[in-house]
């Protein structure tokens, strides 16, 4: 398997954040050329593209990418932007927890349950406002907890093999992704954080 660190999910963000830096020069077009070549060489579900929530993209940008990658049988490995002190983006805000949870859920529904772009509705700013999905089926996915675990590097049996904690949050903060199967208490927190009533009504 090969992983490709795209991070920014739109060309504008990629150019502004990843190329307009000292000793930059990374090319959006080159990254996608590598993704395409890797998919051809390694085959289905053997390529993953690292994507970040919270760089300035919209929910619609993320969900469009999740669908496009799924259609090409490529995984999206999802991370939450976590500003580092004294870095160039130290003052950039972290994505709200409700948004992060919803993007985790949307990605999982797209990759594993076959949801398409037509099942998501957005406001004029590209924010997710509604999911056309069976509430019981969504609750079953939430209850499994896998959608909210650390993403990346699958283990021998497909379970998360990359369980590093604190890549997306600090130890003093609520879990963003779980390096273990969420407990019943964790799942209660996740349900509250998702605020699904408004999203599925």
PDB file of C-alpha atoms in Angstrom:
ATOM      1  CA  UNK A   1       0.000   0.000   0.000  1.00  0.00           C
ATOM      2  CA  UNK A   2       1.105   3.544  -0.686  1.00  0.00           C
ATOM      3  CA  UNK A   3      -0.003   6.712   1.095  1.00  0.00           C
ATOM      4  CA  UNK A   4       0.077  10.146  -0.523  1.00  0.00           C
ATOM      5  CA  UNK A   5      -0.019  13.247   1.694  1.00  0.00           C
ATOM      6  CA  UNK A   6      -2.265  15.573  -0.277  1.00  0.00           C
ATOM      7  CA  UNK A   7      -3.583  17.254   2.916  1.00  0.00           C
ATOM      8  CA  UNK A   8      -5.320  20.242   1.270  1.00  0.00           C
ATOM      9  CA  UNK A   9      -8.390  19.102  -0.660  1.00  0.00           C
ATOM     10  CA  UNK A  10      -8.713  21.979  -3.136  1.00  0.00           C
ATOM     11  CA  UNK A  11      -6.190  23.306  -5.610  1.00  0.00           C
ATOM     12  CA  UNK A  12      -6.427  26.832  -4.210  1.00  0.00           C
ATOM     13  CA  UNK A  13      -5.669  25.683  -0.661  1.00  0.00           C
ATOM     14  CA  UNK A  14      -2.900  23.397  -1.867  1.00  0.00           C
ATOM     15  CA  UNK A  15      -1.215  26.257  -3.727  1.00  0.00           C
ATOM     16  CA  UNK A  16      -1.632  28.725  -0.858  1.00  0.00           C
ATOM     17  CA  UNK A  17      -0.608  26.407   1.981  1.00  0.00           C
ATOM     18  CA  UNK A  18       1.754  23.872   0.449  1.00  0.00           C
ATOM     19  CA  UNK A  19       3.507  25.674  -2.407  1.00  0.00           C
ATOM     20  CA  UNK A  20       3.657  29.330  -1.377  1.00  0.00           C
ATOM     21  CA  UNK A  21       6.232  28.575   1.322  1.00  0.00           C
ATOM     22  CA  UNK A  22      10.009  28.909   1.553  1.00  0.00           C
ATOM     23  CA  UNK A  23      11.616  26.239  -0.655  1.00  0.00           C
ATOM     24  CA  UNK A  24       8.121  25.289  -1.868  1.00  0.00           C
ATOM     25  CA  UNK A  25       7.336  24.146  -5.359  1.00  0.00           C
ATOM     26  CA  UNK A  26       4.973  21.227  -4.801  1.00  0.00           C
ATOM     27  CA  UNK A  27       2.556  20.826  -7.710  1.00  0.00           C
ATOM     28  CA  UNK A  28      -1.156  19.951  -7.396  1.00  0.00           C
ATOM     29  CA  UNK A  29      -1.077  18.400 -10.857  1.00  0.00           C
ATOM     30  CA  UNK A  30       1.944  16.257  -9.961  1.00  0.00           C
ATOM     31  CA  UNK A  31       0.291  14.942  -6.817  1.00  0.00           C
ATOM     32  CA  UNK A  32      -2.751  13.790  -8.792  1.00  0.00           C
ATOM     33  CA  UNK A  33      -0.495  12.250 -11.437  1.00  0.00           C
ATOM     34  CA  UNK A  34       1.163  10.234  -8.662  1.00  0.00           C
ATOM     35  CA  UNK A  35      -2.255   9.214  -7.261  1.00  0.00           C
ATOM     36  CA  UNK A  36      -3.357   8.025 -10.705  1.00  0.00           C
ATOM     37  CA  UNK A  37      -0.129   6.139 -11.377  1.00  0.00           C
ATOM     38  CA  UNK A  38      -0.163   4.562  -7.914  1.00  0.00           C
ATOM     39  CA  UNK A  39      -3.749   3.343  -8.392  1.00  0.00           C
ATOM     40  CA  UNK A  40      -2.738   1.741 -11.702  1.00  0.00           C
ATOM     41  CA  UNK A  41       0.340   0.061 -10.193  1.00  0.00           C
ATOM     42  CA  UNK A  42      -0.927  -1.002  -6.755  1.00  0.00           C
ATOM     43  CA  UNK A  43      -4.544  -1.701  -7.645  1.00  0.00           C
ATOM     44  CA  UNK A  44      -7.887  -1.092  -5.890  1.00  0.00           C
ATOM     45  CA  UNK A  45      -7.875  -0.056  -2.228  1.00  0.00           C
ATOM     46  CA  UNK A  46      -4.072  -0.147  -2.084  1.00  0.00           C
ATOM     47  CA  UNK A  47      -3.663   3.626  -2.348  1.00  0.00           C
ATOM     48  CA  UNK A  48      -4.629   6.155   0.296  1.00  0.00           C
ATOM     49  CA  UNK A  49      -4.723   9.933   0.143  1.00  0.00           C
ATOM     50  CA  UNK A  50      -4.202  11.828   3.393  1.00  0.00           C
ATOM     51  CA  UNK A  51      -6.747  14.622   3.740  1.00  0.00           C
ATOM     52  CA  UNK A  52      -7.089  17.277   6.433  1.00  0.00           C
ATOM     53  CA  UNK A  53     -10.222  18.834   7.878  1.00  0.00           C
ATOM     54  CA  UNK A  54      -9.810  22.457   8.895  1.00  0.00           C
ATOM     55  CA  UNK A  55      -7.492  24.137   6.400  1.00  0.00           C
ATOM     56  CA  UNK A  56     -10.214  26.382   4.985  1.00  0.00           C
ATOM     57  CA  UNK A  57     -12.085  23.908   2.783  1.00  0.00           C
ATOM     58  CA  UNK A  58     -15.864  23.445   2.873  1.00  0.00           C
ATOM     59  CA  UNK A  59     -17.766  20.307   3.830  1.00  0.00           C
ATOM     60  CA  UNK A  60     -18.808  20.083   0.187  1.00  0.00           C
ATOM     61  CA  UNK A  61     -15.154  20.128  -0.923  1.00  0.00           C
ATOM     62  CA  UNK A  62     -14.368  17.226   1.419  1.00  0.00           C
ATOM     63  CA  UNK A  63     -17.402  15.133   0.528  1.00  0.00           C
ATOM     64  CA  UNK A  64     -16.823  15.604  -3.211  1.00  0.00           C
ATOM     65  CA  UNK A  65     -13.276  14.328  -2.708  1.00  0.00           C
ATOM     66  CA  UNK A  66     -14.432  11.339  -0.616  1.00  0.00           C
ATOM     67  CA  UNK A  67     -16.856  10.355  -3.383  1.00  0.00           C
ATOM     68  CA  UNK A  68     -14.294  10.847  -6.172  1.00  0.00           C
ATOM     69  CA  UNK A  69     -11.722   8.722  -4.346  1.00  0.00           C
ATOM     70  CA  UNK A  70     -14.258   6.003  -3.551  1.00  0.00           C
ATOM     71  CA  UNK A  71     -15.223   5.837  -7.224  1.00  0.00           C
ATOM     72  CA  UNK A  72     -11.549   5.177  -8.025  1.00  0.00           C
ATOM     73  CA  UNK A  73     -11.286   2.620  -5.165  1.00  0.00           C
ATOM     74  CA  UNK A  74      -8.840   4.813  -3.253  1.00  0.00           C
ATOM     75  CA  UNK A  75      -9.058   5.384   0.491  1.00  0.00           C
ATOM     76  CA  UNK A  76      -9.139   8.815   2.063  1.00  0.00           C
ATOM     77  CA  UNK A  77      -7.266   8.854   5.363  1.00  0.00           C
ATOM     78  CA  UNK A  78      -8.735  11.646   7.407  1.00  0.00           C
ATOM     79  CA  UNK A  79      -6.958  13.854   9.924  1.00  0.00           C
ATOM     80  CA  UNK A  80      -8.010  16.979  11.800  1.00  0.00           C
ATOM     81  CA  UNK A  81      -5.769  20.015  11.438  1.00  0.00           C
ATOM     82  CA  UNK A  82      -3.990  20.546  14.759  1.00  0.00           C
ATOM     83  CA  UNK A  83      -2.132  23.892  14.924  1.00  0.00           C
ATOM     84  CA  UNK A  84       1.381  23.639  16.316  1.00  0.00           C
ATOM     85  CA  UNK A  85       2.719  26.486  18.487  1.00  0.00           C
ATOM     86  CA  UNK A  86       5.220  28.781  16.734  1.00  0.00           C
ATOM     87  CA  UNK A  87       4.435  27.306  13.310  1.00  0.00           C
ATOM     88  CA  UNK A  88       3.324  29.336  10.289  1.00  0.00           C
ATOM     89  CA  UNK A  89      -0.285  28.276  10.953  1.00  0.00           C
ATOM     90  CA  UNK A  90      -0.210  28.427  14.754  1.00  0.00           C
ATOM     91  CA  UNK A  91      -3.053  30.962  14.779  1.00  0.00           C
ATOM     92  CA  UNK A  92      -5.269  29.007  12.386  1.00  0.00           C
ATOM     93  CA  UNK A  93      -8.347  27.692  14.226  1.00  0.00           C
ATOM     94  CA  UNK A  94      -9.078  24.001  14.612  1.00  0.00           C
ATOM     95  CA  UNK A  95     -12.282  22.655  13.092  1.00  0.00           C
ATOM     96  CA  UNK A  96     -15.225  22.532  15.544  1.00  0.00           C
ATOM     97  CA  UNK A  97     -15.735  19.054  16.975  1.00  0.00           C
ATOM     98  CA  UNK A  98     -19.251  18.741  15.535  1.00  0.00           C
ATOM     99  CA  UNK A  99     -17.926  19.399  12.032  1.00  0.00           C
ATOM    100  CA  UNK A 100     -15.068  16.923  12.478  1.00  0.00           C
ATOM    101  CA  UNK A 101     -17.421  14.179  13.693  1.00  0.00           C
ATOM    102  CA  UNK A 102     -19.776  14.742  10.775  1.00  0.00           C
ATOM    103  CA  UNK A 103     -16.935  14.536   8.262  1.00  0.00           C
ATOM    104  CA  UNK A 104     -15.733  11.287   9.860  1.00  0.00           C
ATOM    105  CA  UNK A 105     -19.251   9.889   9.547  1.00  0.00           C
ATOM    106  CA  UNK A 106     -19.741  11.127   5.975  1.00  0.00           C
ATOM    107  CA  UNK A 107     -16.448   9.609   4.840  1.00  0.00           C
ATOM    108  CA  UNK A 108     -17.325   6.266   6.412  1.00  0.00           C
ATOM    109  CA  UNK A 109     -20.802   6.237   4.847  1.00  0.00           C
ATOM    110  CA  UNK A 110     -19.318   7.022   1.438  1.00  0.00           C
ATOM    111  CA  UNK A 111     -16.494   4.472   1.615  1.00  0.00           C
ATOM    112  CA  UNK A 112     -18.284   1.576   3.277  1.00  0.00           C
ATOM    113  CA  UNK A 113     -22.020   2.126   2.758  1.00  0.00           C
ATOM    114  CA  UNK A 114     -21.977   3.437  -0.815  1.00  0.00           C
ATOM    115  CA  UNK A 115     -23.443   6.875  -0.143  1.00  0.00           C
ATOM    116  CA  UNK A 116     -23.150   9.329  -3.038  1.00  0.00           C
ATOM    117  CA  UNK A 117     -22.955  13.085  -3.337  1.00  0.00           C
ATOM    118  CA  UNK A 118     -26.703  13.265  -3.995  1.00  0.00           C
ATOM    119  CA  UNK A 119     -27.368  12.118  -0.420  1.00  0.00           C
ATOM    120  CA  UNK A 120     -25.791  15.237   1.076  1.00  0.00           C
ATOM    121  CA  UNK A 121     -27.198  18.771   1.004  1.00  0.00           C
ATOM    122  CA  UNK A 122     -25.182  21.924   1.594  1.00  0.00           C
ATOM    123  CA  UNK A 123     -25.852  25.555   2.420  1.00  0.00           C
ATOM    124  CA  UNK A 124     -24.659  28.332   0.062  1.00  0.00           C
ATOM    125  CA  UNK A 125     -21.278  28.342   1.841  1.00  0.00           C
ATOM    126  CA  UNK A 126     -20.728  24.622   1.283  1.00  0.00           C
ATOM    127  CA  UNK A 127     -21.555  23.567   4.844  1.00  0.00           C
ATOM    128  CA  UNK A 128     -23.279  20.222   5.334  1.00  0.00           C
ATOM    129  CA  UNK A 129     -26.895  20.779   6.418  1.00  0.00           C
ATOM    130  CA  UNK A 130     -28.674  17.499   5.645  1.00  0.00           C
ATOM    131  CA  UNK A 131     -28.011  13.827   4.980  1.00  0.00           C
ATOM    132  CA  UNK A 132     -30.595  11.734   3.137  1.00  0.00           C
ATOM    133  CA  UNK A 133     -29.982   8.451   4.910  1.00  0.00           C
ATOM    134  CA  UNK A 134     -31.937   5.934   6.929  1.00  0.00           C
ATOM    135  CA  UNK A 135     -31.662   6.993  10.566  1.00  0.00           C
ATOM    136  CA  UNK A 136     -31.480   3.395  11.822  1.00  0.00           C
ATOM    137  CA  UNK A 137     -28.665   2.573   9.373  1.00  0.00           C
ATOM    138  CA  UNK A 138     -26.719   5.664  10.416  1.00  0.00           C
ATOM    139  CA  UNK A 139     -27.248   4.799  14.076  1.00  0.00           C
ATOM    140  CA  UNK A 140     -25.875   1.317  13.391  1.00  0.00           C
ATOM    141  CA  UNK A 141     -22.721   2.833  11.878  1.00  0.00           C
ATOM    142  CA  UNK A 142     -22.333   5.211  14.808  1.00  0.00           C
ATOM    143  CA  UNK A 143     -22.855   2.345  17.237  1.00  0.00           C
ATOM    144  CA  UNK A 144     -20.024   0.349  15.664  1.00  0.00           C
ATOM    145  CA  UNK A 145     -17.586   3.186  16.453  1.00  0.00           C
ATOM    146  CA  UNK A 146     -15.119   2.340  13.671  1.00  0.00           C
ATOM    147  CA  UNK A 147     -15.825   5.574  11.774  1.00  0.00           C
ATOM    148  CA  UNK A 148     -14.335   7.548  14.656  1.00  0.00           C
ATOM    149  CA  UNK A 149     -11.116   5.595  15.111  1.00  0.00           C
ATOM    150  CA  UNK A 150      -7.653   6.679  14.007  1.00  0.00           C
ATOM    151  CA  UNK A 151      -7.468   6.445  10.237  1.00  0.00           C
ATOM    152  CA  UNK A 152      -4.621   4.983   8.253  1.00  0.00           C
ATOM    153  CA  UNK A 153      -2.260   2.035   7.882  1.00  0.00           C
ATOM    154  CA  UNK A 154      -4.707  -0.894   8.063  1.00  0.00           C
ATOM    155  CA  UNK A 155      -3.664  -3.942  10.059  1.00  0.00           C
ATOM    156  CA  UNK A 156      -3.528  -7.516   8.766  1.00  0.00           C
ATOM    157  CA  UNK A 157      -7.272  -8.051   9.133  1.00  0.00           C
ATOM    158  CA  UNK A 158      -8.356  -4.595   7.969  1.00  0.00           C
ATOM    159  CA  UNK A 159      -8.573  -3.097  11.462  1.00  0.00           C
ATOM    160  CA  UNK A 160      -6.804   0.209  12.105  1.00  0.00           C
ATOM    161  CA  UNK A 161      -3.105  -0.563  12.419  1.00  0.00           C
ATOM    162  CA  UNK A 162      -1.981   3.036  12.852  1.00  0.00           C
ATOM    163  CA  UNK A 163      -3.167   3.868  16.338  1.00  0.00           C
ATOM    164  CA  UNK A 164      -0.987   6.868  17.184  1.00  0.00           C
ATOM    165  CA  UNK A 165      -2.860   9.130  19.577  1.00  0.00           C
ATOM    166  CA  UNK A 166      -2.701  12.932  19.609  1.00  0.00           C
ATOM    167  CA  UNK A 167      -2.069  13.483  15.921  1.00  0.00           C
ATOM    168  CA  UNK A 168      -5.257  15.551  15.689  1.00  0.00           C
ATOM    169  CA  UNK A 169      -5.620  16.848  19.248  1.00  0.00           C
ATOM    170  CA  UNK A 170      -3.774  17.420  22.507  1.00  0.00           C
ATOM    171  CA  UNK A 171      -3.939  15.114  25.550  1.00  0.00           C
ATOM    172  CA  UNK A 172      -5.940  17.763  27.432  1.00  0.00           C
ATOM    173  CA  UNK A 173      -8.626  17.863  24.706  1.00  0.00           C
ATOM    174  CA  UNK A 174     -11.514  15.499  23.880  1.00  0.00           C
ATOM    175  CA  UNK A 175     -10.570  12.646  21.557  1.00  0.00           C
ATOM    176  CA  UNK A 176     -10.769  13.594  17.901  1.00  0.00           C
ATOM    177  CA  UNK A 177     -10.038  10.072  16.704  1.00  0.00           C
ATOM    178  CA  UNK A 178      -9.822   7.045  18.949  1.00  0.00           C
ATOM    179  CA  UNK A 179      -6.700   4.839  18.937  1.00  0.00           C
ATOM    180  CA  UNK A 180      -8.926   2.033  20.260  1.00  0.00           C
ATOM    181  CA  UNK A 181     -12.515   0.889  19.781  1.00  0.00           C
ATOM    182  CA  UNK A 182     -14.719   3.543  21.428  1.00  0.00           C
ATOM    183  CA  UNK A 183     -16.386   2.408  24.642  1.00  0.00           C
ATOM    184  CA  UNK A 184     -20.091   2.789  25.419  1.00  0.00           C
ATOM    185  CA  UNK A 185     -19.314   6.060  27.222  1.00  0.00           C
ATOM    186  CA  UNK A 186     -17.271   7.251  24.237  1.00  0.00           C
ATOM    187  CA  UNK A 187     -20.154   6.439  21.883  1.00  0.00           C
ATOM    188  CA  UNK A 188     -22.541   8.509  24.011  1.00  0.00           C
ATOM    189  CA  UNK A 189     -20.130  11.441  23.680  1.00  0.00           C
ATOM    190  CA  UNK A 190     -19.826  10.887  19.927  1.00  0.00           C
ATOM    191  CA  UNK A 191     -23.608  10.865  19.458  1.00  0.00           C
ATOM    192  CA  UNK A 192     -23.905  14.140  21.340  1.00  0.00           C
ATOM    193  CA  UNK A 193     -21.054  15.678  19.334  1.00  0.00           C
ATOM    194  CA  UNK A 194     -22.641  14.656  16.021  1.00  0.00           C
ATOM    195  CA  UNK A 195     -25.986  16.376  16.788  1.00  0.00           C
ATOM    196  CA  UNK A 196     -27.617  14.050  14.262  1.00  0.00           C
ATOM    197  CA  UNK A 197     -31.235  15.072  14.880  1.00  0.00           C
ATOM    198  CA  UNK A 198     -30.821  18.238  12.879  1.00  0.00           C
ATOM    199  CA  UNK A 199     -28.746  16.557  10.209  1.00  0.00           C
ATOM    200  CA  UNK A 200     -31.118  13.647   9.473  1.00  0.00           C
ATOM    201  CA  UNK A 201     -34.486  15.333  10.037  1.00  0.00           C
TER     202      UNK A 201
END
